[in-house]
């Protein structure tokens, strides 16, 4: 349920505060001051930690704790568990499903000060680091050593590796390096009762000694434990990178380009992304220094193809063969190759700028879904038709845009209402989008997670025994339910009123 909230911008309404949680007292704050040196108190100091990236959700935490070590996290959680104070783990706060901010007055536990890269093994490429390291900083560290972070995304300058792991973030290198579930070779986390579980200090590529506990934490969105340290296996940094920007007339042509890119580029394909005309226009309207190098034609889609390998000449020859095949086939009607790294970066901005540009233009309903390739863009077309029938034609008042990680069959459907939040528009979109995705054989969350947006729709992707087991795991690891309440699991599953 959405409703206007406390701020000037519309906020989303939230689950009722559960009576199981204690209210913060001044004694609690005094106790926290003995556990960590960074305690923020009061509306102004806490506000940046209460409002999410898109200004859609706003909590009312009265205290923010910024521990500097695992021992401090452990002491804080032990105390909060005993006192039944609810806690929200927070990284860079770039999450897009309202998971990283309090719903009510939960204590914010920010990992921002735990930002040390502790060790790097050049034989294996494994970096061991604290959860608050910013992803872009890790990548810069690895660049100096000839390696690359296995993950990249538009928020890399702000998001933290702990947040990436907690959301199992996908991003633009997924098509090449796969999920963090493969790259992460160790996690240290603190349970709700303060117990430290160190599965990060002996990071091994192969270790089949029983249950894979780190995997439980990956994608758990702060509901099972607080990630404090992790070990990530980084691949060698490719010596040569080339970027092509292509025009396709319809989405079948985008699929054709994807199939040819897979065949011809094979192991050097490092990213393949798409934007539709509306997504691209949103970027160009906002980022006035950018231009579409293929602006003249009327092809409706753009595809960004990146190749990265150890031998530029070899990759270049492959890219040429791919482009020849794509033009011969007709799926690509126009295209350019970036002649320099700076031009390549500008092409990337045309794709990665969509998220912020949409957010800046109005109130955005964001849907991040996986679908079988054959249905990937159908959802966008059907959404436009549905909204037009409900009195919201795509155009002057709203922008319905589709973009995303086409190589992973991951669509981002965004509906931006320039006039702000309107309940009838929301009602035309939800639950229809989620139910339609499930009917088409997809997932209601491909990479952003569930947060406080989608607990009510989990049943569309998980059968009842799976949901029941999720609740059992939650209760086993956090019996007092203090970690990130109101998120991920529907309250009824936890027998909450
Ligand atoms: P936060 O937003 O602070 O937290 C996210 C969730 O993780 C919350 O539930 C929080 O409680 C939990 N959490 C955070 N840190 C910890 C911890 N140490 N221990 C336990 N739980 C923790 N996502 C993608 O998957 N692919 C993309 O391509 C992508 N692109 C983006 C582009 C932009 C411009 C933006 C704004 C966001 C994008 N995201 C993307 C969404 C987001 O999930 C990622 O940015 C990132 O993984 C979140 O990291 P964070 O540190 O900001 O986490
Ligand atoms: C992206 O791929 O740009 C991100 O996941 C962010 C978004 O969808 O807004
Ligand atoms: Zn994405």
XYZ file of C-alpha atoms and ligand atoms in Angstrom:
560
model
C 0.000 0.000 0.000
C 1.309 3.426 -0.885
C 0.213 6.728 0.609
C 1.586 10.232 0.946
C 3.966 10.350 3.867
C 5.572 12.821 6.156
C 7.832 14.668 3.733
C 6.983 17.139 0.978
C 7.509 14.403 -1.615
C 5.082 11.500 -1.499
C 6.336 8.725 0.709
C 5.211 5.168 0.752
C 3.033 3.940 3.569
C 4.333 1.102 5.616
C 3.521 -1.864 7.817
C 2.261 -1.095 11.332
C 4.926 -0.831 14.033
C 5.114 -4.151 15.874
C 4.566 -3.999 19.631
C 7.267 -6.655 20.086
C 9.977 -3.971 19.834
C 11.053 -1.747 22.707
C 11.195 2.050 22.436
C 14.649 3.605 22.512
C 15.492 5.232 25.842
C 18.218 7.652 26.900
C 19.795 4.765 28.855
C 20.091 2.843 25.587
C 21.893 5.740 23.938
C 24.235 6.016 26.923
C 24.938 2.269 26.659
C 25.658 2.588 22.923
C 28.200 5.313 23.674
C 30.190 2.762 25.655
C 30.234 0.381 22.675
C 31.266 2.636 19.794
C 32.659 6.135 19.405
C 30.278 7.125 16.589
C 26.708 7.611 17.804
C 24.458 10.083 15.973
C 21.341 11.344 17.696
C 18.512 13.702 16.843
C 16.388 14.437 13.755
C 18.936 16.431 11.730
C 21.882 14.081 12.361
C 19.819 10.955 11.659
C 17.811 12.249 8.694
C 20.301 11.311 5.943
C 20.197 7.744 7.270
C 16.382 7.702 7.369
C 15.643 8.644 3.743
C 16.382 6.259 0.882
C 18.216 7.040 -2.387
C 15.020 7.825 -4.296
C 13.377 9.749 -1.421
C 10.519 7.274 -1.549
C 10.741 5.954 1.983
C 11.494 7.784 5.183
C 12.008 6.153 8.566
C 12.301 7.897 11.912
C 15.310 6.343 13.584
C 16.422 8.455 16.518
C 19.855 6.948 16.737
C 22.458 5.906 14.164
C 25.403 3.742 15.220
C 28.554 3.617 13.138
C 30.761 0.840 14.541
C 34.423 0.611 13.543
C 34.968 -3.133 14.092
C 33.297 -6.528 14.205
C 33.653 -6.512 17.994
C 31.648 -3.268 18.151
C 28.932 -4.704 15.871
C 28.787 -7.767 18.113
C 28.405 -5.736 21.310
C 25.691 -3.558 19.756
C 23.653 -6.513 18.483
C 23.967 -8.418 21.757
C 22.570 -5.378 23.552
C 19.784 -4.715 21.031
C 18.715 -8.355 21.075
C 18.471 -8.394 24.871
C 16.564 -5.096 24.839
C 14.374 -6.097 21.829
C 15.465 -3.030 19.891
C 15.009 -3.476 16.141
C 18.037 -2.800 13.918
C 18.496 -1.883 10.244
C 21.917 -2.735 8.775
C 22.889 -0.028 6.292
C 25.628 0.248 3.659
C 25.699 2.936 0.956
C 21.887 3.272 1.003
C 21.602 2.855 -2.773
C 19.179 -0.058 -2.538
C 16.025 0.444 -4.609
C 13.435 -1.518 -2.594
C 13.420 0.428 0.689
C 15.477 -2.206 2.524
C 18.227 0.013 3.886
C 16.165 2.597 5.781
C 14.044 2.108 8.908
C 10.317 1.620 8.503
C 9.624 3.045 11.956
C 12.101 3.861 14.726
C 14.589 1.022 14.234
C 18.198 1.670 15.212
C 20.356 2.271 12.128
C 23.601 0.293 12.097
C 25.781 1.863 9.413
C 28.816 -0.114 8.229
C 30.321 2.968 6.556
C 33.295 3.237 8.921
C 34.303 -0.413 8.379
C 36.061 0.344 5.112
C 39.449 -1.372 5.259
C 40.774 -3.675 2.560
C 42.668 -6.083 4.768
C 44.478 -8.451 2.440
C 44.969 -9.357 -1.185
C 46.337 -12.638 -2.524
C 47.846 -12.096 -5.978
C 47.974 -15.867 -6.607
C 44.225 -16.296 -6.310
C 42.948 -12.736 -6.803
C 41.096 -13.013 -3.493
C 40.609 -9.752 -1.582
C 39.546 -9.855 2.062
C 37.840 -6.683 3.153
C 35.405 -5.054 5.530
C 31.761 -4.730 4.536
C 31.743 -0.929 4.343
C 34.301 -0.684 1.520
C 32.778 1.224 -1.401
C 32.646 -0.945 -4.525
C 34.417 1.669 -6.678
C 37.248 1.876 -4.126
C 37.682 -1.890 -4.257
C 37.839 -1.746 -8.049
C 40.495 1.017 -7.936
C 42.524 -1.045 -5.453
C 42.268 -4.095 -7.723
C 43.116 -2.077 -10.846
C 46.493 -1.175 -9.360
C 47.188 -4.900 -8.925
C 46.001 -6.030 -12.376
C 42.604 -7.342 -11.251
C 38.993 -6.216 -11.605
C 35.963 -6.336 -9.314
C 33.641 -9.095 -10.543
C 30.708 -6.705 -10.134
C 29.990 -3.252 -11.556
C 26.896 -1.086 -11.420
C 25.778 2.508 -11.767
C 25.973 3.154 -8.017
C 29.554 1.839 -7.683
C 30.804 5.164 -6.294
C 28.463 4.883 -3.288
C 27.311 1.303 -2.701
C 29.284 -0.919 -0.350
C 30.463 -4.480 -0.864
C 28.457 -5.525 2.211
C 25.316 -4.051 0.643
C 26.166 -5.707 -2.677
C 26.399 -9.061 -0.962
C 23.317 -8.509 1.185
C 21.284 -7.752 -1.972
C 23.156 -10.231 -4.189
C 23.516 -7.336 -6.631
C 23.735 -8.231 -10.319
C 24.884 -5.306 -12.439
C 26.509 -5.005 -15.835
C 29.287 -7.597 -15.503
C 26.963 -10.430 -14.477
C 26.864 -11.707 -18.055
C 30.638 -12.226 -17.884
C 31.526 -13.067 -14.268
C 28.218 -14.433 -13.008
C 26.609 -13.982 -9.615
C 28.309 -12.894 -6.401
C 27.305 -16.347 -5.201
C 30.215 -17.624 -7.292
C 32.733 -14.840 -6.642
C 32.259 -14.603 -2.888
C 34.509 -17.120 -1.171
C 33.967 -16.073 2.422
C 31.699 -14.065 4.699
C 32.058 -13.045 8.326
C 28.760 -12.087 9.894
C 27.304 -11.292 13.277
C 24.139 -13.036 14.337
C 21.314 -11.119 15.990
C 22.470 -12.298 19.430
C 25.979 -10.915 18.837
C 27.695 -14.209 17.952
C 30.468 -13.666 15.393
C 30.525 -16.346 12.658
C 33.855 -16.015 10.852
C 33.724 -17.842 7.517
C 36.006 -15.282 5.828
C 39.429 -15.716 7.356
C 40.415 -18.811 5.351
C 39.080 -17.897 1.922
C 39.371 -20.919 -0.335
C 38.058 -21.315 -3.875
C 37.082 -24.873 -3.019
C 35.726 -25.818 0.390
C 32.980 -28.401 0.677
C 32.963 -28.755 4.437
C 29.264 -28.915 5.092
C 26.638 -26.243 4.651
C 27.688 -23.149 2.689
C 26.852 -20.584 5.386
C 28.086 -17.538 3.425
C 25.488 -18.343 0.770
C 22.746 -17.874 3.358
C 23.850 -14.311 3.940
C 24.091 -13.483 0.237
C 20.772 -11.930 -0.770
C 19.398 -11.989 2.788
C 18.987 -8.169 2.792
C 20.039 -7.698 6.402
C 17.416 -10.059 7.818
C 19.652 -12.981 8.886
C 22.835 -11.319 10.138
C 25.104 -8.319 9.729
C 27.889 -8.905 7.221
C 31.101 -7.477 8.664
C 33.868 -8.891 6.435
C 34.024 -10.798 3.184
C 36.401 -12.435 0.747
C 35.864 -11.851 -2.971
C 37.672 -13.600 -5.811
C 38.623 -11.025 -8.456
C 39.379 -12.019 -12.057
C 42.433 -10.647 -13.901
C 41.730 -7.205 -15.363
C 41.242 -7.379 -19.140
C 43.983 -5.470 -20.994
C 41.721 -4.232 -23.783
C 38.131 -2.998 -23.688
C 35.984 -1.995 -26.689
C 32.457 -0.621 -26.673
C 29.917 -0.592 -29.507
C 26.613 1.308 -29.545
C 24.020 -0.189 -31.850
C 20.555 0.654 -33.119
C 17.850 -2.017 -33.420
C 14.389 -1.417 -34.848
C 12.383 -3.630 -32.516
C 12.922 -5.936 -29.578
C 13.143 -9.070 -31.732
C 16.118 -7.382 -33.373
C 17.651 -6.772 -29.913
C 17.293 -10.506 -29.238
C 18.884 -11.225 -32.616
C 21.847 -8.987 -31.744
C 22.198 -10.776 -28.402
C 22.282 -14.196 -30.049
C 24.929 -13.069 -32.549
C 26.991 -11.364 -29.837
C 27.015 -14.564 -27.805
C 28.065 -16.611 -30.826
C 30.724 -14.292 -32.263
C 32.114 -12.640 -29.142
C 31.826 -15.652 -26.840
C 34.466 -15.386 -24.081
C 35.295 -11.698 -24.712
C 31.716 -10.463 -24.302
C 31.817 -8.484 -21.036
C 28.488 -6.621 -21.102
C 25.372 -6.393 -23.237
C 22.735 -3.881 -22.198
C 19.695 -2.293 -23.826
C 17.634 0.872 -23.539
C 14.396 1.714 -25.308
C 13.650 5.129 -26.805
C 11.867 6.417 -23.691
C 14.725 5.407 -21.374
C 17.267 7.060 -23.649
C 15.187 10.242 -23.903
C 15.063 10.471 -20.110
C 18.874 10.515 -20.011
C 19.241 12.989 -22.869
C 16.655 15.340 -21.321
C 18.652 15.458 -18.093
C 22.275 15.078 -19.123
C 22.583 17.969 -21.527
C 26.259 17.328 -22.275
C 25.446 13.886 -23.723
C 24.248 13.078 -27.237
C 23.171 9.876 -28.931
C 25.742 9.233 -31.684
C 23.018 7.364 -33.600
C 20.479 10.113 -33.058
C 19.478 10.495 -36.723
C 17.579 7.247 -37.249
C 14.219 6.169 -35.929
C 15.237 2.732 -34.591
C 13.517 2.308 -31.249
C 16.234 0.508 -29.265
C 19.905 0.950 -28.468
C 22.194 -1.905 -27.455
C 25.540 -1.383 -25.752
C 28.011 -4.199 -26.359
C 31.301 -4.317 -24.486
C 34.187 -6.694 -25.213
C 37.070 -7.164 -22.839
C 40.008 -9.495 -23.243
C 43.732 -9.923 -23.048
C 44.500 -9.100 -26.685
C 42.971 -5.981 -28.279
C 43.666 -7.086 -31.858
C 42.019 -10.448 -31.298
C 38.980 -8.877 -29.603
C 38.748 -6.205 -32.314
C 38.663 -8.863 -35.046
C 35.878 -10.653 -33.204
C 33.925 -7.453 -32.763
C 34.211 -6.712 -36.478
C 32.948 -10.179 -37.385
C 30.044 -9.733 -35.000
C 29.127 -6.358 -36.479
C 29.321 -7.704 -40.043
C 27.055 -10.598 -39.108
C 24.619 -8.293 -37.298
C 24.363 -5.873 -40.253
C 24.017 -8.787 -42.710
C 21.280 -10.264 -40.573
C 19.500 -6.903 -40.406
C 18.994 -6.999 -36.641
C 21.360 -4.036 -36.288
C 20.598 -1.070 -38.553
C 23.259 1.357 -37.378
C 26.197 1.371 -35.012
C 29.357 3.086 -33.813
C 32.496 1.903 -32.076
C 33.848 4.123 -29.299
C 37.230 5.383 -30.545
C 38.599 6.085 -27.058
C 38.043 5.186 -23.413
C 36.461 8.581 -22.739
C 33.984 8.126 -25.615
C 33.222 4.626 -24.306
C 32.521 6.112 -20.871
C 30.039 8.544 -22.468
C 28.217 5.649 -24.131
C 28.054 3.911 -20.757
C 26.486 7.059 -19.275
C 23.680 6.820 -21.849
C 22.832 3.441 -20.343
C 23.744 3.818 -16.677
C 22.217 7.289 -16.436
C 18.674 5.953 -16.907
C 18.052 5.171 -13.247
C 18.964 8.604 -11.887
C 17.361 10.439 -14.828
C 14.023 8.716 -14.301
C 14.182 9.391 -10.558
C 14.938 13.080 -11.135
C 11.983 13.476 -13.511
C 9.154 12.444 -11.181
C 7.760 9.674 -9.005
C 9.035 6.353 -10.352
C 7.381 2.958 -9.991
C 10.299 0.577 -10.453
C 9.981 -3.050 -11.469
C 13.083 -5.219 -11.728
C 12.137 -8.546 -13.227
C 13.525 -11.658 -14.883
C 11.538 -13.031 -17.798
C 12.045 -15.610 -20.517
C 13.721 -13.743 -23.390
C 10.708 -14.176 -25.656
C 8.558 -12.174 -23.197
C 11.124 -9.666 -21.966
C 9.805 -6.550 -23.681
C 6.227 -7.778 -23.978
C 5.716 -6.663 -20.387
C 6.566 -3.057 -21.324
C 4.211 -3.081 -24.314
C 1.407 -4.600 -22.264
C 2.024 -2.096 -19.486
C 1.697 0.833 -21.910
C -1.567 -0.606 -23.271
C -2.940 -1.194 -19.808
C -2.079 2.274 -18.567
C -3.534 3.919 -21.686
C -6.776 2.006 -21.130
C -6.809 3.240 -17.522
C -6.470 6.859 -18.659
C -2.692 7.203 -18.359
C -1.312 7.259 -21.911
C 2.469 7.104 -22.245
C 3.655 10.585 -23.239
C 3.120 14.021 -21.759
C 2.239 12.952 -18.217
C 3.996 9.656 -17.739
C 7.034 7.928 -19.188
C 6.951 4.136 -19.491
C 10.503 2.945 -20.119
C 12.217 -0.425 -20.494
C 15.952 -1.019 -20.170
C 18.337 -3.412 -18.512
C 20.651 -6.336 -18.632
C 19.401 -8.075 -21.757
C 22.179 -10.696 -21.599
C 20.722 -11.892 -18.285
C 17.058 -11.569 -19.371
C 16.696 -8.882 -16.671
C 14.248 -6.106 -17.554
C 13.892 -2.840 -15.662
C 10.391 -1.506 -16.270
C 10.088 2.031 -14.916
C 6.962 4.154 -14.955
C 7.695 7.783 -14.175
C 4.800 10.061 -13.259
C 5.989 13.634 -13.861
C 3.226 15.040 -11.652
C 4.200 12.938 -8.640
C 2.472 10.105 -6.881
C -1.087 9.235 -7.958
C -2.915 6.362 -6.316
C -5.017 5.417 -9.401
C -1.817 4.975 -11.415
C -0.335 2.813 -8.682
C -3.523 0.759 -8.589
C -3.354 0.246 -12.360
C 0.196 -1.091 -12.014
C 0.038 -3.228 -8.879
C -0.491 -6.090 -8.357
C -0.928 -6.470 -12.123
C 2.806 -6.167 -12.952
C 3.831 -8.790 -10.387
C 1.067 -11.201 -11.349
C 1.760 -10.764 -15.046
C 5.481 -11.434 -14.507
C 4.678 -14.645 -12.651
C 2.200 -15.699 -15.350
C 4.885 -15.161 -17.998
C 7.280 -17.417 -16.072
C 9.446 -14.712 -14.515
C 10.752 -13.509 -11.164
C 9.338 -10.404 -9.442
C 12.853 -9.518 -8.308
C 15.793 -10.203 -10.617
C 18.504 -8.288 -8.753
C 17.254 -5.471 -6.487
C 15.758 -7.740 -3.827
C 12.486 -7.623 -1.920
C 12.993 -5.013 0.811
C 9.752 -3.440 1.946
C 8.373 -3.375 -1.624
C 7.634 -6.964 -2.386
C 7.099 -9.219 0.662
C 3.448 -9.570 -0.382
C 4.462 -10.970 -3.766
C 7.029 -13.568 -2.688
C 4.382 -16.283 -2.962
C 4.343 -15.713 -6.712
C 7.864 -17.140 -6.928
C 8.160 -19.423 -3.898
C 5.870 -22.361 -3.037
C 4.475 -22.523 0.519
C 7.080 -25.051 1.808
C 9.884 -22.766 0.592
C 8.332 -19.756 2.314
C 7.854 -21.782 5.497
C 11.520 -22.823 5.435
C 12.577 -19.192 4.955
C 10.592 -18.299 8.081
C 12.192 -21.199 10.007
C 15.667 -20.004 9.002
C 14.812 -16.466 10.066
C 13.617 -17.662 13.456
C 16.671 -19.907 13.906
C 19.111 -17.085 13.240
C 17.158 -14.182 14.710
C 14.629 -15.561 17.229
C 13.564 -12.120 18.457
C 13.184 -10.827 14.899
C 15.276 -7.715 15.574
C 17.076 -7.662 12.206
C 15.532 -5.505 9.491
C 11.885 -6.052 10.440
C 9.019 -5.530 7.973
C 11.371 -6.466 5.112
C 11.580 -9.503 2.793
C 9.262 -11.906 4.681
C 5.526 -11.194 4.846
C 4.661 -10.561 8.541
C 1.976 -13.264 8.532
C 4.657 -15.852 7.786
C 6.317 -14.955 11.071
C 2.972 -15.069 12.889
C 3.111 -11.316 13.320
C -0.297 -9.618 13.437
P 22.108 -0.483 1.085
O 21.199 0.186 0.129
O 22.611 0.317 2.216
O 21.368 -1.771 1.674
C 20.707 -2.662 0.826
C 20.177 -3.845 1.675
O 21.276 -4.587 2.210
C 19.356 -3.425 2.878
O 18.359 -4.380 3.095
C 20.351 -3.432 4.037
O 19.730 -3.669 5.270
C 21.267 -4.564 3.630
N 22.664 -4.381 4.050
C 23.521 -3.397 3.687
N 24.732 -3.610 4.225
C 24.637 -4.748 4.956
C 25.549 -5.498 5.759
N 26.816 -5.123 5.900
N 25.103 -6.617 6.373
C 23.819 -7.034 6.231
N 22.923 -6.366 5.477
C 23.322 -5.236 4.855
N 21.498 -3.281 -8.135
C 21.798 -4.315 -8.944
O 21.654 -5.462 -8.544
N 22.265 -4.101 -10.225
C 22.451 -2.876 -10.734
O 22.841 -2.715 -11.882
C 22.159 -1.766 -9.884
N 22.360 -0.516 -10.330
C 22.047 0.532 -9.526
C 22.229 1.811 -10.039
C 21.904 2.906 -9.266
C 22.117 4.296 -9.811
C 21.373 2.714 -7.958
C 21.014 3.876 -7.090
C 21.200 1.433 -7.446
C 21.517 0.329 -8.222
N 21.335 -0.982 -7.758
C 21.656 -2.029 -8.571
C 20.687 -1.258 -6.455
C 21.482 -1.632 -5.188
O 21.086 -2.932 -4.750
C 22.928 -1.659 -5.257
O 23.262 -0.322 -5.525
C 23.745 -2.152 -4.034
O 23.882 -3.550 -4.008
C 23.277 -1.716 -2.660
O 24.421 -1.556 -1.821
P 24.416 -0.517 -0.610
O 25.715 -0.590 0.072
O 23.983 0.809 -1.086
O 23.303 -1.173 0.331
C 20.272 -0.467 -13.541
O 20.525 -1.508 -14.132
O 20.385 0.651 -14.068
C 19.918 -0.561 -12.106
O 19.548 -1.821 -11.691
C 19.167 0.561 -11.512
C 17.736 0.703 -11.925
O 17.126 -0.217 -12.422
O 17.186 1.757 -11.697
Zn 20.061 -3.301 -13.133
